Short mmCIF file of C-alpha atoms in Angstrom, two decimals:
data_model
loop_
_atom_site.label_atom_id
_atom_site.label_comp_id
_atom_site.label_asym_id
_atom_site.label_seq_id
_atom_site.Cartn_x
_atom_site.Cartn_y
_atom_site.Cartn_z
CA MET S 1 -25.01 9.41 28.44
CA ASP S 2 -25.85 11.06 25.09
CA GLU S 3 -23.18 10.04 22.58
CA ARG S 4 -23.07 12.62 19.82
CA TYR S 5 -20.85 12.60 16.80
CA LEU S 6 -18.23 15.32 17.20
CA PRO S 7 -16.01 15.89 14.19
CA LYS S 8 -12.27 15.77 14.99
CA ASN S 9 -9.99 18.41 13.68
CA HIS S 10 -8.28 17.28 10.49
CA ARG S 11 -4.68 18.29 10.32
CA VAL S 12 -1.83 17.09 8.28
CA SER S 13 1.82 17.87 9.24
CA ILE S 14 4.71 16.63 7.09
CA ASN S 15 8.34 17.14 8.18
CA ARG S 16 10.99 17.11 5.50
CA ARG S 17 8.91 14.71 3.41
CA GLU S 18 10.11 11.95 5.77
CA THR S 19 7.56 11.85 8.68
CA GLY S 20 3.97 12.92 8.96
CA ASN S 21 1.28 13.26 11.56
CA ILE S 22 -2.34 13.22 10.52
CA SER S 23 -5.40 13.82 12.73
CA GLY S 24 -9.07 13.41 11.91
CA VAL S 25 -8.52 9.93 10.64
CA LEU S 26 -11.61 7.69 10.61
CA GLU S 27 -10.13 4.53 9.10
CA VAL S 28 -7.03 3.09 7.48
CA VAL S 29 -8.38 1.69 4.24
CA SER S 30 -5.13 0.14 3.01
CA PHE S 31 -1.35 0.59 3.32
CA ASP S 32 1.86 -0.77 1.90
CA THR S 33 5.41 0.64 1.41
CA ALA S 34 4.25 2.58 -1.67
CA GLN S 35 0.79 3.91 -0.65
CA ILE S 36 -1.36 4.62 2.42
CA VAL S 37 -5.09 5.12 1.87
CA LEU S 38 -7.00 6.80 4.71
CA SER S 39 -10.60 7.86 5.26
CA THR S 40 -10.50 11.26 7.03
CA GLU S 41 -13.05 13.83 8.22
CA GLU S 42 -12.43 15.67 4.96
CA GLY S 43 -12.72 12.63 2.65
CA GLY S 44 -10.23 10.10 1.41
CA LEU S 45 -6.47 10.85 1.59
CA ASN S 46 -3.97 8.91 -0.61
CA ILE S 47 -0.37 9.18 0.53
CA LYS S 48 2.15 8.04 -2.08
CA GLY S 49 5.88 7.46 -1.68
CA SER S 50 8.42 4.81 -0.98
CA GLY S 51 9.44 2.94 2.16
CA LEU S 52 6.18 4.15 3.87
CA HIS S 53 5.34 2.80 7.29
CA VAL S 54 2.59 3.40 9.84
CA THR S 55 4.66 4.03 13.00
CA LYS S 56 1.71 4.78 15.31
CA LEU S 57 -2.01 4.45 14.90
CA THR S 58 -4.65 5.62 17.46
CA LEU S 59 -8.10 5.31 15.90
CA GLU S 60 -9.79 6.24 19.16
CA LYS S 61 -8.09 9.71 18.85
CA GLY S 62 -8.17 9.62 15.02
CA GLU S 63 -4.38 9.97 14.79
CA ILE S 64 -1.76 8.34 12.64
CA GLU S 65 2.03 8.88 12.37
CA ILE S 66 3.91 7.67 9.27
CA ASP S 67 7.48 7.66 8.00
CA GLY S 68 9.27 7.03 4.73
CA HIS S 69 9.76 9.12 1.62
CA ILE S 70 6.53 11.00 0.96
CA ASP S 71 6.03 11.95 -2.65
CA SER S 72 2.32 13.11 -2.73
CA LEU S 73 -0.82 13.61 -0.78
CA THR S 74 -4.09 13.59 -2.70
CA TYR S 75 -7.61 14.04 -1.43
CA THR S 76 -10.62 12.36 -2.91
CA ASP S 77 -13.95 14.16 -2.93
CA LYS S 78 -15.91 13.52 0.20
CA LYS S 79 -19.19 13.47 -1.71
CA GLN S 80 -17.77 11.08 -4.32
CA GLU S 81 -16.63 8.79 -1.45
CA GLU S 82 -20.06 8.80 0.09
CA LYS S 83 -21.64 7.83 -3.28
CA SER S 84 -19.29 4.89 -3.66
CA GLN S 85 -20.24 3.59 -0.22
CA GLU S 86 -23.91 3.60 -1.16
CA GLY S 87 -23.46 0.58 -3.39
CA LEU S 88 -25.20 -0.42 -6.60
CA PHE S 89 -28.73 -0.72 -5.15
CA GLY S 90 -28.51 2.63 -3.39
CA ARG S 91 -27.71 4.37 -6.72
CA LEU S 92 -30.28 2.39 -8.66
CA PHE S 93 -33.22 3.28 -6.36
CA ARG S 94 -32.67 6.99 -5.67
#
């Protein structure tokens, strides 16, 4: 079977700044009650707030559900994220 990379649809749905559903998630980089950092199909996504919890995580489907008080959502540049993953040697020997 030929396994090809198929991008997932990236969607963010926030309800009353209390719950959220996000698809197109590649990885949960870190999380605590004040911040959740995700790697998504569209780059990094930082979610800040208070009392944040990951209520459901399905990485096979690329989906996450969160709750708590959501103050902000901030994307990081996809290209900047890829450069940071190259490491020091990758940048030195371009």
